[in-house]
Amino acid sequence: QKQLENHLTSEPQPIGISNGFWFVVGGLTMNLPLEPWAVVFALRLLCAPLLLLVIYYLASRVFPDERVAATLFVSLASGMGSIMNRLIGMGPIDFNTPEASIANLFTAPPHLMVSTVLLVLSFWTFYLWRSTGSWRPLIGSAVFGLVLFAFHPYYALPVFSISAKYFIFKLSILEI
């Protein structure tokens, strides 16, 4: 019963809605001798290198000669939006949505970093399936997508629609 109590926020949560990521964070909070904010901060410190590693891996495959520069560019691009948002207040949606740029993610809750990692891995393994012809990356893409949808279900539409558009495009080329 104690695990189902909300220890991380003061907001009331509807019964029946559960998030696996925050369930694990709550379990860590109960079992570690740390305050909830310290556990969340520690997870942020652990998730940031994971995000940078995935970006670096992707950049090294796409831009093998400029992988460090590409990683820095992707990591710091659009960071000006968060600075402008703090200076002028509410701006366009890409300024105040942490997932719109990687630079904003480093100051956001860790589940946003994990969701971005899963999103990138889902698309990357889909690309690997297409380039190698092996079914293993496609299964990996599906698993990454399912884990992503478990705590960010609104990503289902973009991921499935982009994948479906790819298949429709490929079928239209085959028929021509």
PDB file of N, CA, C and O in Angstrom, residues 21-22 37-51 104-111 113-114:
ATOM      1  N   PHE A  21       7.897   4.231 -15.082  1.00  0.00           N
ATOM      2  CA  PHE A  21       9.139   4.914 -14.749  1.00  0.00           C
ATOM      3  C   PHE A  21       9.064   5.519 -13.358  1.00  0.00           C
ATOM      4  O   PHE A  21       9.959   5.337 -12.540  1.00  0.00           O
ATOM      5  N   TRP A  22       7.985   6.240 -13.080  1.00  0.00           N
ATOM      6  CA  TRP A  22       7.871   6.889 -11.772  1.00  0.00           C
ATOM      7  C   TRP A  22       7.574   5.882 -10.672  1.00  0.00           C
ATOM      8  O   TRP A  22       7.874   6.119  -9.505  1.00  0.00           O
ATOM      9  N   TRP A  37      13.702  14.314  -3.880  1.00  0.00           N
ATOM     10  CA  TRP A  37      14.331  15.220  -4.845  1.00  0.00           C
ATOM     11  C   TRP A  37      15.744  14.774  -5.175  1.00  0.00           C
ATOM     12  O   TRP A  37      16.214  14.952  -6.300  1.00  0.00           O
ATOM     13  N   ALA A  38      16.448  14.179  -4.200  1.00  0.00           N
ATOM     14  CA  ALA A  38      17.815  13.716  -4.451  1.00  0.00           C
ATOM     15  C   ALA A  38      17.827  12.509  -5.380  1.00  0.00           C
ATOM     16  O   ALA A  38      18.718  12.372  -6.232  1.00  0.00           O
ATOM     17  N   VAL A  39      16.841  11.631  -5.237  1.00  0.00           N
ATOM     18  CA  VAL A  39      16.748  10.470  -6.132  1.00  0.00           C
ATOM     19  C   VAL A  39      16.458  10.931  -7.556  1.00  0.00           C
ATOM     20  O   VAL A  39      17.071  10.454  -8.515  1.00  0.00           O
ATOM     21  N   VAL A  40      15.544  11.871  -7.713  1.00  0.00           N
ATOM     22  CA  VAL A  40      15.219  12.394  -9.048  1.00  0.00           C
ATOM     23  C   VAL A  40      16.441  13.088  -9.653  1.00  0.00           C
ATOM     24  O   VAL A  40      16.754  12.909 -10.831  1.00  0.00           O
ATOM     25  N   PHE A  41      17.161  13.856  -8.849  1.00  0.00           N
ATOM     26  CA  PHE A  41      18.361  14.537  -9.348  1.00  0.00           C
ATOM     27  C   PHE A  41      19.436  13.525  -9.737  1.00  0.00           C
ATOM     28  O   PHE A  41      20.090  13.674 -10.768  1.00  0.00           O
ATOM     29  N   ALA A  42      19.611  12.474  -8.927  1.00  0.00           N
ATOM     30  CA  ALA A  42      20.595  11.438  -9.250  1.00  0.00           C
ATOM     31  C   ALA A  42      20.218  10.727 -10.546  1.00  0.00           C
ATOM     32  O   ALA A  42      21.092  10.427 -11.373  1.00  0.00           O
ATOM     33  N   LEU A  43      18.931  10.462 -10.733  1.00  0.00           N
ATOM     34  CA  LEU A  43      18.504   9.834 -11.989  1.00  0.00           C
ATOM     35  C   LEU A  43      18.738  10.759 -13.174  1.00  0.00           C
ATOM     36  O   LEU A  43      19.081  10.305 -14.268  1.00  0.00           O
ATOM     37  N   ARG A  44      18.562  12.036 -12.956  1.00  0.00           N
ATOM     38  CA  ARG A  44      18.849  12.991 -14.038  1.00  0.00           C
ATOM     39  C   ARG A  44      20.335  12.941 -14.395  1.00  0.00           C
ATOM     40  O   ARG A  44      20.705  12.960 -15.568  1.00  0.00           O
ATOM     41  N   LEU A  45      21.190  12.840 -13.376  1.00  0.00           N
ATOM     42  CA  LEU A  45      22.622  12.753 -13.632  1.00  0.00           C
ATOM     43  C   LEU A  45      23.001  11.449 -14.330  1.00  0.00           C
ATOM     44  O   LEU A  45      23.970  11.404 -15.092  1.00  0.00           O
ATOM     45  N   LEU A  46      22.248  10.385 -14.089  1.00  0.00           N
ATOM     46  CA  LEU A  46      22.512   9.115 -14.760  1.00  0.00           C
ATOM     47  C   LEU A  46      21.934   9.077 -16.174  1.00  0.00           C
ATOM     48  O   LEU A  46      22.509   8.442 -17.069  1.00  0.00           O
ATOM     49  N   CYS A  47      20.809   9.737 -16.383  1.00  0.00           N
ATOM     50  CA  CYS A  47      20.154   9.700 -17.695  1.00  0.00           C
ATOM     51  C   CYS A  47      20.824  10.630 -18.706  1.00  0.00           C
ATOM     52  O   CYS A  47      20.780  10.346 -19.912  1.00  0.00           O
ATOM     53  N   ALA A  48      21.427  11.720 -18.255  1.00  0.00           N
ATOM     54  CA  ALA A  48      22.062  12.655 -19.181  1.00  0.00           C
ATOM     55  C   ALA A  48      23.203  12.002 -19.965  1.00  0.00           C
ATOM     56  O   ALA A  48      23.256  12.143 -21.197  1.00  0.00           O
ATOM     57  N   PRO A  49      24.127  11.259 -19.322  1.00  0.00           N
ATOM     58  CA  PRO A  49      25.165  10.589 -20.130  1.00  0.00           C
ATOM     59  C   PRO A  49      24.597   9.531 -21.077  1.00  0.00           C
ATOM     60  O   PRO A  49      25.118   9.343 -22.182  1.00  0.00           O
ATOM     61  N   LEU A  50      23.524   8.861 -20.669  1.00  0.00           N
ATOM     62  CA  LEU A  50      22.885   7.889 -21.550  1.00  0.00           C
ATOM     63  C   LEU A  50      22.353   8.574 -22.803  1.00  0.00           C
ATOM     64  O   LEU A  50      22.541   8.090 -23.924  1.00  0.00           O
ATOM     65  N   LEU A  51      21.715   9.711 -22.610  1.00  0.00           N
ATOM     66  CA  LEU A  51      21.206  10.481 -23.749  1.00  0.00           C
ATOM     67  C   LEU A  51      22.348  10.937 -24.649  1.00  0.00           C
ATOM     68  O   LEU A  51      22.274  10.807 -25.877  1.00  0.00           O
ATOM     69  N   ASN A 104      17.293  21.623 -23.598  1.00  0.00           N
ATOM     70  CA  ASN A 104      16.290  21.794 -22.544  1.00  0.00           C
ATOM     71  C   ASN A 104      16.106  20.533 -21.717  1.00  0.00           C
ATOM     72  O   ASN A 104      15.697  20.599 -20.561  1.00  0.00           O
ATOM     73  N   LEU A 105      16.381  19.383 -22.297  1.00  0.00           N
ATOM     74  CA  LEU A 105      16.171  18.123 -21.577  1.00  0.00           C
ATOM     75  C   LEU A 105      17.079  17.982 -20.368  1.00  0.00           C
ATOM     76  O   LEU A 105      16.726  17.315 -19.408  1.00  0.00           O
ATOM     77  N   PHE A 106      18.245  18.600 -20.400  1.00  0.00           N
ATOM     78  CA  PHE A 106      19.178  18.446 -19.285  1.00  0.00           C
ATOM     79  C   PHE A 106      18.677  19.129 -18.018  1.00  0.00           C
ATOM     80  O   PHE A 106      19.181  18.863 -16.938  1.00  0.00           O
ATOM     81  N   THR A 107      17.693  19.992 -18.143  1.00  0.00           N
ATOM     82  CA  THR A 107      17.110  20.635 -16.962  1.00  0.00           C
ATOM     83  C   THR A 107      15.721  20.095 -16.647  1.00  0.00           C
ATOM     84  O   THR A 107      15.062  20.593 -15.750  1.00  0.00           O
ATOM     85  N   ALA A 108      15.276  19.097 -17.385  1.00  0.00           N
ATOM     86  CA  ALA A 108      13.923  18.550 -17.237  1.00  0.00           C
ATOM     87  C   ALA A 108      13.952  17.293 -16.371  1.00  0.00           C
ATOM     88  O   ALA A 108      15.022  16.755 -16.078  1.00  0.00           O
ATOM     89  N   PRO A 109      12.793  16.795 -15.973  1.00  0.00           N
ATOM     90  CA  PRO A 109      12.750  15.521 -15.230  1.00  0.00           C
ATOM     91  C   PRO A 109      13.360  14.389 -16.059  1.00  0.00           C
ATOM     92  O   PRO A 109      13.321  14.414 -17.290  1.00  0.00           O
ATOM     93  N   PRO A 110      13.909  13.385 -15.392  1.00  0.00           N
ATOM     94  CA  PRO A 110      14.643  12.346 -16.119  1.00  0.00           C
ATOM     95  C   PRO A 110      13.784  11.507 -17.053  1.00  0.00           C
ATOM     96  O   PRO A 110      14.304  10.961 -18.027  1.00  0.00           O
ATOM     97  N   HIS A 111      12.486  11.407 -16.813  1.00  0.00           N
ATOM     98  CA  HIS A 111      11.681  10.574 -17.708  1.00  0.00           C
ATOM     99  C   HIS A 111      11.607  11.172 -19.112  1.00  0.00           C
ATOM    100  O   HIS A 111      11.410  10.451 -20.083  1.00  0.00           O
ATOM    101  N   MET A 113      14.206  12.593 -20.597  1.00  0.00           N
ATOM    102  CA  MET A 113      15.441  12.139 -21.231  1.00  0.00           C
ATOM    103  C   MET A 113      15.308  10.686 -21.674  1.00  0.00           C
ATOM    104  O   MET A 113      15.718  10.323 -22.778  1.00  0.00           O
ATOM    105  N   VAL A 114      14.738   9.855 -20.812  1.00  0.00           N
ATOM    106  CA  VAL A 114      14.563   8.442 -21.148  1.00  0.00           C
ATOM    107  C   VAL A 114      13.620   8.295 -22.341  1.00  0.00           C
ATOM    108  O   VAL A 114      13.860   7.481 -23.236  1.00  0.00           O
TER     109      VAL A 114
END
